Amino acid sequence: MPYKVIEDSPADFRERLFLPEVIRGVGIIAKQFWRNFFLQRDPNPDILLRKTPTVTIQYPEEKQPYPPGYRGLHRLVPREDGKPRCVACYMCATVCPAQCIYIEADEVEGDPIEKYPKRFVIDELRCVVCGFCVEACPKDAIRMDTGEHAPPTYTREGQLLDEKALLRGAPVSYQYDPWLRRGATAVDPKKLEEMRQRAKPFPAGATDELSQTPGFSVRQLAAEAKGRGA
Amino acid sequence: MADEQKPSAPQAAAPKPAPPPGPPAPPPPKNPGMVTLTIDGKEAVVKPGTLVIEAARQVGVDVPHYCYHKRLTVAANCRMCLVEMSNSPGGKLQPACQATVAEGVAVKTETPKVKDQQRAVLEFLLLNHPVDCPICDQAGECKLQDYYMSYDQQASRLDMPKLVKSKRLPLGPTVTLDNERCILCTRCVRFMREVAKAPQLGVARRGSRSYITTFPGQPLDSKYSGNVVDICPVGALTSTDFRFQGRVWFLSSARSICTGCSRGCNVHLDYMRDSTYRLRPRECEAVNQEWMCDQGRTTFKPWNTDRVLQARVGRGEAKAARRAEAVAQAAARLQESAAKGQLAALFSPGCSLEDLLAACAVAKGLGLTEVYVGGRPDGWQDEFLKRADENPNRRGLELAAAAAGLAVRSIAELAKAIADGKAKALWAVGSKVPSPTAAAVFARLETFVCQASSQDDVARAATVLLPQAPVPETDGTFVNFAGRAQRFERAYPPRGESRPGWALCAELGQALGQATAWTSAREVFQALGRGLALGDFTWDLPPASRARALSPAPAGTVDGRLPGYRESADKVAADIRAKVTG
């Protein structure tokens, strides 16, 4: 047999009397009732940090956060100058098993990425929330880290999210980003320098793009990895 | 480097009167008159002077290469095709694209030494490559990507910044250059010098700072410059017209014929859904080898935009009519004027042979004895590919008219007949006319039935307008200037209400009470075209290869639809058409 059957233990005399157990159950319910009735609810909006034993969450005014790694609503990750990181390479649209991503590319002047999505539409009704688009993206330009599920709408068209609706959330820059490495005439030089300062350093694993950045060293990366005992 | 010519064939071993002392005489060849060698254990028998890479291809061994192109001189500068040959001095690797075959030689392309060399060459070629595949139009048909996955598969070990060169440099009206992606194989330089006979490209500077460039102040404006995009094995030279229009792995490909002139270059017609995205030359030794002119590459634009998609009855603010209704109207008016002897027929040599066969049969049934020839006016001509006659099927029209017993008249005679009052009604198949004033003349006719695919002046002058599908939306045949009949295949179904020319003629014929119930272009050809003098032409194309290698899949094997957003498909399709039209 592939699983183990646990037999209920036979009821003892007190349980067979029935009444004491009923009284005990009513007591548990009454305890919760009086506690919720008289004790102050902790108003902390971050419900995970609440001190009181009140467990009821007043949905939808209060929402329990989804765990990290939850694949929520998509977002197009912005650069610090407000443009999308996306370069319209169609990798997400290619890998999408539900064919829910529609992209139209266009040329952009004054930026080494040359190409940007003139239109980027995701049909959230068609999406199967597999996260392949996030995996396929070579530029970390699409993420599902919003921690929201798709909001309900009255129409189907409301579930078609275009590039304006999708472009939101915290901006991200990496030191190897072409617009930081090579400069972009379309971006104000001061702003560009600020973006360079705030750019994220190299991730632990070396990628080919990293080697295009001045100061990059494979040997240094290897030494660091050795130090970590990797 | 690129000056080297193809090595001439070695002289057949002549019997010498007195063999000198020394090494023993080579054994006699296994196959007299041919050279026998083994490639990866397979025996190849080839002509003397054959290159090893070609001999390997004959026995099914694919040697990776970048700079070698069978229609260009040998440069042997990419070093990707190095193989082991048993006759090489010191066991050194030999370039298979430059070494010629020799009797009894054993060639090995799979040894660890060769593999190491291939990995090393790829690492070298990719050393300063920007790896910007996400924004590169070549991605999907790039030899660097393919060979990296087949032969390299290792991370870059470069420990210093990559070289910075010029990107998105417009070389001319049709070609955009990205020097960082270039591997300096000089295919483009050799093509411009040897095939296009317009040496407009060259390599400047030395070593790792070399780059492809035009001469100062001279753009790459040859009429054949588009071919350098096709032969570039990487994403350095890309088409300005196709730039960022779509990813190549979404495109499907149909075998088609260029409609730009009477040469009839064989082309791949790359399409997605119901739009054509680009034309690429298709290999045909007898017609265009594997080249085509830049003008031919733009001939797909009218198929995507300003199309006649609905039938119309009446001029001016007339409203669209259902096609069946319009055909009935057209048939009634044609019959009426034909009975009075006032009808003339104007057939365009831009239509397919099947369209014209059907049209001639219907014209014969109407009692006509002559047809007038429309078509585009003559253009430029050169000694390579382009012909002055910019109509793909003039010979086909002549053949079809002769088969139906109709005399062929020029459009000048039609103008005269209209001026004399002999012709008061006109039936046009195809709306292209050589003279710009013809539309104004047609606009004064009392009856003008026109089968047109584009909204031009002639189509606007029609009293009954029938929507005709252009080349990618039907099967058909063109007969080129030399009398060679060539098939093109349907890529996607006709847009809107439009139907192929032969189908419209069949509908007209049926409305006139003729027996013209054809259901396919093949049936039209079988019924009417069997007696034509087309040599050994067979209508049915061989089945398309299903291999999905560097070129997109053949027509019909993938659904070719746009990913996503299908609820608003029509809206999206309209946007795409506007973009492709440019």
Coordinates of C-alpha atoms in Angstrom, one line a residue, chain B residues 86-470:
Chain B
S86 CA 46.1 13.5 -45.0
N87 CA 48.3 15.3 -47.6
S88 CA 48.8 18.6 -45.6
P89 CA 52.4 19.4 -44.7
G90 CA 53.2 18.8 -41.1
G91 CA 49.7 17.7 -40.4
K92 CA 48.5 21.3 -40.4
L93 CA 44.8 22.0 -40.8
Q94 CA 43.7 23.1 -44.2
P95 CA 40.9 25.5 -45.2
A96 CA 38.3 23.3 -46.9
C97 CA 37.1 26.3 -49.0
Q98 CA 40.5 26.8 -50.6
A99 CA 42.1 23.4 -50.7
T100 CA 41.3 21.4 -53.8
V101 CA 40.8 17.7 -53.9
A102 CA 43.6 15.2 -54.6
E103 CA 43.6 11.6 -55.3
G104 CA 43.4 9.3 -52.3
V105 CA 43.3 12.0 -49.7
A106 CA 41.5 11.3 -46.5
V107 CA 39.7 14.4 -45.1
K108 CA 38.5 14.4 -41.5
T109 CA 36.1 17.1 -40.2
E110 CA 35.2 15.6 -36.8
T111 CA 38.5 15.1 -35.1
P112 CA 39.3 16.7 -31.7
K113 CA 41.9 18.8 -33.4
V114 CA 39.3 20.3 -35.9
K115 CA 36.7 20.7 -33.1
D116 CA 39.3 22.6 -31.0
Q117 CA 40.1 24.8 -34.0
Q118 CA 36.4 25.5 -34.6
R119 CA 35.9 26.5 -31.0
A120 CA 38.9 28.7 -31.0
V121 CA 37.9 30.4 -34.3
L122 CA 34.4 31.1 -32.9
E123 CA 35.8 32.4 -29.7
F124 CA 37.9 34.8 -31.7
L125 CA 35.1 35.9 -34.0
L126 CA 32.9 36.5 -31.0
L127 CA 35.6 38.2 -29.0
N128 CA 34.4 41.8 -29.8
H129 CA 30.9 40.8 -30.9
P130 CA 28.4 43.0 -28.9
V131 CA 25.9 40.1 -28.5
D132 CA 23.0 42.4 -29.1
C133 CA 20.8 39.7 -30.6
P134 CA 17.7 41.2 -29.0
I135 CA 17.9 44.2 -31.3
C136 CA 19.5 42.4 -34.2
D137 CA 17.3 41.6 -37.2
Q138 CA 19.6 38.8 -38.2
A139 CA 18.7 36.8 -35.1
G140 CA 17.1 33.6 -36.1
E141 CA 19.0 33.3 -39.4
C142 CA 22.4 34.2 -38.1
K143 CA 25.4 31.9 -38.7
L144 CA 27.1 33.2 -35.5
Q145 CA 24.1 32.0 -33.5
D146 CA 23.9 28.7 -35.3
Y147 CA 27.6 27.9 -35.2
Y148 CA 27.9 29.0 -31.6
M149 CA 25.3 26.4 -30.6
S150 CA 26.8 23.7 -32.8
Y151 CA 30.5 24.2 -32.3
D152 CA 31.3 26.6 -29.4
Q153 CA 29.0 26.8 -26.4
Q154 CA 31.5 28.4 -24.0
A155 CA 31.5 31.7 -22.2
S156 CA 33.6 34.6 -23.3
R157 CA 37.0 34.8 -21.5
L158 CA 37.6 38.4 -22.6
D159 CA 39.0 40.3 -19.6
M160 CA 38.9 43.9 -21.0
P161 CA 36.4 46.2 -22.6
K162 CA 35.2 45.2 -26.1
L163 CA 36.1 47.3 -29.1
V164 CA 33.6 50.1 -29.9
K165 CA 32.8 50.6 -33.5
S166 CA 30.0 52.4 -35.4
K167 CA 26.5 51.1 -35.2
R168 CA 23.4 51.7 -37.3
L169 CA 25.3 53.3 -40.1
P170 CA 23.1 53.9 -43.2
L171 CA 25.4 52.8 -46.0
G172 CA 22.9 53.7 -48.7
P173 CA 19.2 53.8 -49.3
T174 CA 18.7 50.1 -48.7
V175 CA 21.4 48.9 -46.3
T176 CA 22.2 49.6 -42.7
L177 CA 25.6 48.6 -41.3
D178 CA 26.6 47.6 -37.8
N179 CA 30.4 47.3 -37.7
E180 CA 30.5 45.8 -34.2
R181 CA 28.7 42.7 -35.5
C182 CA 30.9 42.4 -38.6
I183 CA 33.3 39.4 -38.8
L184 CA 35.1 40.9 -41.8
C185 CA 34.4 37.9 -44.1
T186 CA 34.4 40.4 -47.0
R187 CA 31.6 38.6 -48.8
C188 CA 29.9 42.0 -49.4
V189 CA 33.1 43.5 -50.7
R190 CA 33.6 40.6 -53.1
F191 CA 29.9 40.7 -54.2
M192 CA 30.0 44.3 -55.1
R193 CA 33.2 43.9 -57.0
E194 CA 32.6 40.6 -58.8
V195 CA 28.9 40.3 -59.2
A196 CA 27.3 43.7 -59.1
K197 CA 30.4 45.1 -60.9
A198 CA 30.1 48.2 -58.7
P199 CA 33.0 48.2 -56.2
Q200 CA 31.5 50.5 -53.7
L201 CA 32.5 48.7 -50.5
G202 CA 35.9 48.1 -49.0
V203 CA 37.8 47.3 -45.8
A204 CA 39.4 50.2 -44.0
R205 CA 42.2 50.2 -41.5
R206 CA 44.0 47.2 -40.1
G207 CA 43.8 44.4 -37.7
S208 CA 41.0 44.4 -35.1
R209 CA 40.2 48.0 -36.0
S210 CA 39.3 47.0 -39.6
Y211 CA 35.8 47.9 -40.7
I212 CA 33.6 47.7 -43.8
T213 CA 33.0 51.1 -45.3
T214 CA 32.0 52.9 -48.5
F215 CA 34.3 55.4 -50.2
P216 CA 34.1 58.9 -48.8
G217 CA 31.1 60.7 -50.2
Q218 CA 29.9 57.7 -52.2
P219 CA 26.8 55.9 -50.8
L220 CA 26.2 52.2 -51.4
D221 CA 23.6 53.0 -54.1
S222 CA 24.1 50.2 -56.6
K223 CA 20.9 48.7 -58.0
Y224 CA 21.9 45.4 -56.5
S225 CA 23.0 46.5 -53.1
G226 CA 20.2 44.6 -51.3
N227 CA 22.0 41.3 -52.1
V228 CA 24.8 42.1 -49.6
V229 CA 22.1 41.8 -46.8
D230 CA 21.3 38.3 -48.0
I231 CA 24.9 37.1 -48.2
C232 CA 26.0 38.7 -44.9
P233 CA 26.3 35.7 -42.6
V234 CA 25.9 37.8 -39.5
G235 CA 23.8 40.9 -38.6
A236 CA 26.3 43.5 -39.8
L237 CA 24.4 44.4 -43.0
T238 CA 20.7 44.5 -42.5
S239 CA 17.9 45.7 -44.7
T240 CA 16.7 49.3 -43.9
D241 CA 13.3 48.5 -45.3
F242 CA 12.7 45.3 -43.1
R243 CA 14.4 46.9 -40.1
F244 CA 12.5 46.0 -36.9
Q245 CA 9.4 45.0 -38.9
G246 CA 9.2 41.6 -37.4
R247 CA 11.2 38.6 -36.1
V248 CA 12.1 36.2 -38.9
W249 CA 11.0 33.1 -36.9
F250 CA 7.4 34.3 -37.1
L251 CA 7.5 34.5 -40.9
S252 CA 6.6 31.8 -43.3
S253 CA 7.9 31.5 -46.8
A254 CA 6.3 30.8 -50.1
R255 CA 8.0 30.1 -53.4
S256 CA 7.2 33.0 -55.7
I257 CA 8.3 34.9 -58.7
C258 CA 9.3 38.6 -58.7
T259 CA 6.8 40.8 -60.6
G260 CA 9.3 43.7 -61.1
C261 CA 10.3 42.9 -64.7
S262 CA 10.1 40.2 -67.4
R263 CA 13.2 38.5 -66.0
G264 CA 11.1 36.6 -63.5
C265 CA 13.6 36.2 -60.7
N266 CA 12.8 33.3 -58.4
V267 CA 12.1 34.7 -54.9
H268 CA 11.1 33.6 -51.4
L269 CA 8.0 35.5 -50.4
D270 CA 8.2 35.9 -46.6
Y271 CA 4.8 36.6 -45.1
M272 CA 2.9 36.6 -41.8
R273 CA -0.9 36.3 -41.6
D274 CA -2.1 38.2 -44.7
S275 CA 0.8 40.6 -45.2
T276 CA 4.0 40.2 -47.2
Y277 CA 7.1 41.4 -45.3
R278 CA 10.0 40.9 -47.7
L279 CA 11.2 39.3 -50.9
R280 CA 14.4 37.4 -50.9
P281 CA 16.1 35.8 -54.0
R282 CA 15.6 32.1 -54.4
E283 CA 18.2 30.0 -56.1
C284 CA 17.6 29.4 -59.7
E285 CA 20.7 28.7 -61.9
A286 CA 18.9 29.5 -65.2
V287 CA 17.4 32.8 -64.3
N288 CA 18.8 34.8 -61.4
Q289 CA 21.4 32.5 -59.8
E290 CA 20.6 33.8 -56.3
W291 CA 20.5 37.5 -56.8
M292 CA 17.8 40.1 -57.4
C293 CA 17.7 43.9 -57.9
D294 CA 16.6 46.4 -55.2
Q295 CA 13.6 47.5 -57.3
G296 CA 12.3 44.0 -57.3
R297 CA 12.6 43.8 -53.5
T298 CA 10.0 46.7 -53.1
T299 CA 7.4 45.2 -55.5
F300 CA 5.4 43.7 -52.6
K301 CA 4.4 47.1 -51.2
P302 CA 1.1 47.5 -53.2
W303 CA 0.0 44.1 -52.0
N304 CA -0.2 45.3 -48.5
T305 CA -1.8 48.7 -48.9
D306 CA -4.4 50.6 -50.9
R307 CA -6.1 47.4 -52.1
V308 CA -9.4 47.0 -53.8
L309 CA -11.1 44.8 -51.3
Q310 CA -14.8 45.2 -52.4
A311 CA -16.7 45.3 -55.6
R312 CA -18.2 48.6 -56.7
V313 CA -20.9 49.4 -59.3
G314 CA -21.0 53.0 -60.7
R315 CA -18.6 55.9 -60.7
G316 CA -18.2 58.7 -58.2
E317 CA -20.0 58.4 -54.9
A318 CA -21.1 54.9 -55.8
K319 CA -21.3 52.5 -52.9
A320 CA -19.7 49.1 -52.6
A321 CA -21.7 46.2 -53.9
R322 CA -21.6 42.5 -53.2
R323 CA -19.3 40.7 -55.6
A324 CA -22.0 38.4 -57.1
E325 CA -24.1 41.5 -57.8
A326 CA -21.3 43.3 -59.4
V327 CA -20.3 40.3 -61.6
A328 CA -23.9 40.0 -62.8
Q329 CA -24.0 43.8 -63.6
A330 CA -20.6 43.5 -65.4
A331 CA -21.7 40.5 -67.4
A332 CA -25.0 42.2 -68.5
R333 CA -23.1 45.3 -69.7
L334 CA -20.4 43.4 -71.4
Q335 CA -22.9 41.2 -73.2
E336 CA -24.9 44.2 -74.3
S337 CA -21.9 46.1 -75.8
A338 CA -20.4 42.9 -77.3
A339 CA -23.6 42.4 -79.1
K340 CA -23.3 45.9 -80.6
G341 CA -19.7 45.2 -81.5
Q342 CA -18.5 48.1 -79.3
L343 CA -16.6 46.1 -76.7
A344 CA -12.8 46.1 -76.3
A345 CA -10.7 44.0 -73.9
L346 CA -7.5 45.3 -72.2
F347 CA -5.4 42.6 -70.6
S348 CA -2.5 43.3 -68.4
P349 CA 0.8 41.3 -68.8
G350 CA 1.1 41.7 -65.0
C351 CA -1.5 39.0 -64.5
S352 CA -0.7 35.3 -64.2
L353 CA -0.9 33.0 -67.2
E354 CA -4.0 31.3 -65.6
D355 CA -5.8 34.7 -65.3
L356 CA -5.0 35.5 -68.9
L357 CA -6.0 32.0 -70.2
A358 CA -9.4 32.3 -68.4
A359 CA -9.8 35.9 -69.6
C360 CA -9.0 35.0 -73.2
A361 CA -11.5 32.1 -73.1
V362 CA -14.2 34.5 -71.8
A363 CA -13.3 37.1 -74.4
K364 CA -13.5 34.5 -77.1
G365 CA -17.0 33.5 -75.8
L366 CA -18.0 37.2 -76.0
G367 CA -17.1 37.1 -79.7
L368 CA -14.0 39.3 -79.5
T369 CA -11.2 38.8 -82.1
E370 CA -8.5 41.0 -80.6
V371 CA -7.2 42.0 -77.2
Y372 CA -5.3 45.1 -76.2
V373 CA -2.2 44.9 -74.0
G374 CA -1.8 47.1 -71.0
G375 CA 0.8 46.8 -68.3
R376 CA 3.4 49.0 -66.8
P377 CA 5.6 51.3 -69.0
D378 CA 9.2 50.3 -69.7
G379 CA 11.8 51.1 -67.2
W380 CA 15.6 50.9 -66.9
Q381 CA 17.6 48.0 -68.1
D382 CA 21.0 46.6 -67.5
E383 CA 23.1 43.7 -68.7
F384 CA 22.8 41.7 -65.4
L385 CA 19.2 41.0 -64.4
K386 CA 16.8 43.9 -64.9
R387 CA 14.9 44.0 -68.2
A388 CA 13.3 47.1 -69.6
D389 CA 9.9 45.5 -69.8
E390 CA 8.5 45.8 -66.2
N391 CA 5.7 43.3 -66.7
P392 CA 6.4 39.7 -65.6
N393 CA 4.1 37.9 -68.1
R394 CA 4.1 39.6 -71.6
R395 CA 5.1 36.3 -73.2
G396 CA 2.3 34.5 -71.3
L397 CA -0.3 37.0 -72.6
E398 CA 0.9 36.5 -76.2
L399 CA 0.8 32.7 -75.8
A400 CA -2.7 32.8 -74.1
A401 CA -4.1 35.1 -76.8
A402 CA -2.6 33.0 -79.6
A403 CA -4.1 29.8 -78.1
A404 CA -7.5 31.4 -78.0
G405 CA -7.1 32.8 -81.5
L406 CA -7.2 36.4 -80.4
A407 CA -5.0 39.1 -82.1
V408 CA -2.8 41.2 -79.8
R409 CA -3.0 45.0 -80.2
S410 CA -1.1 47.7 -78.5
I411 CA -2.6 50.2 -76.2
A412 CA -2.1 53.1 -78.7
E413 CA -4.5 51.3 -81.0
L414 CA -7.0 51.1 -78.1
A415 CA -6.8 54.9 -77.7
K416 CA -7.4 55.3 -81.4
A417 CA -10.4 52.9 -81.3
I418 CA -11.9 54.8 -78.4
A419 CA -11.3 58.2 -80.2
D420 CA -12.9 56.8 -83.4
G421 CA -15.9 55.7 -81.4
K422 CA -15.4 52.0 -82.4
A423 CA -14.9 51.0 -78.8
K424 CA -17.4 52.3 -76.3
A425 CA -17.1 49.7 -73.6
L426 CA -14.0 48.3 -72.1
W427 CA -13.2 45.2 -70.0
A428 CA -9.8 45.4 -68.3
V429 CA -8.1 42.6 -66.5
G430 CA -5.4 44.2 -64.3
S431 CA -5.4 48.0 -63.9
K432 CA -1.8 48.8 -65.0
V433 CA -1.5 50.9 -68.2
P434 CA 1.6 52.4 -69.7
S435 CA 0.3 55.8 -70.4
P436 CA -0.7 58.2 -67.6
T437 CA -3.5 59.8 -69.6
A438 CA -5.3 56.5 -70.2
A439 CA -7.3 56.7 -67.0
A440 CA -8.9 60.0 -68.1
V441 CA -9.9 58.4 -71.4
F442 CA -11.4 55.4 -69.7
A443 CA -13.3 57.7 -67.3
R444 CA -15.4 58.9 -70.3
L445 CA -16.4 55.4 -71.4
E446 CA -20.0 54.4 -70.8
T447 CA -19.0 51.0 -69.6
F448 CA -15.7 50.2 -68.1
V449 CA -15.5 46.8 -66.2
C450 CA -12.1 46.7 -64.4
Q451 CA -10.6 43.8 -62.4
A452 CA -8.0 45.6 -60.2
S453 CA -6.1 44.9 -57.1
S454 CA -4.8 48.4 -56.3
Q455 CA -6.8 51.6 -55.9
D456 CA -5.2 53.6 -58.8
D457 CA -6.6 56.1 -61.3
V458 CA -7.7 53.4 -63.7
A459 CA -9.6 51.5 -60.9
R460 CA -11.3 54.7 -59.9
A461 CA -12.5 55.2 -63.5
A462 CA -14.3 51.9 -63.6
T463 CA -18.1 51.7 -63.8
V464 CA -17.9 48.2 -62.4
L465 CA -14.9 47.4 -60.3
L466 CA -14.1 43.8 -59.3
P467 CA -11.5 43.1 -56.6
Q468 CA -8.7 41.0 -57.9
A469 CA -6.2 39.2 -55.7
P470 CA -2.4 39.9 -56.3

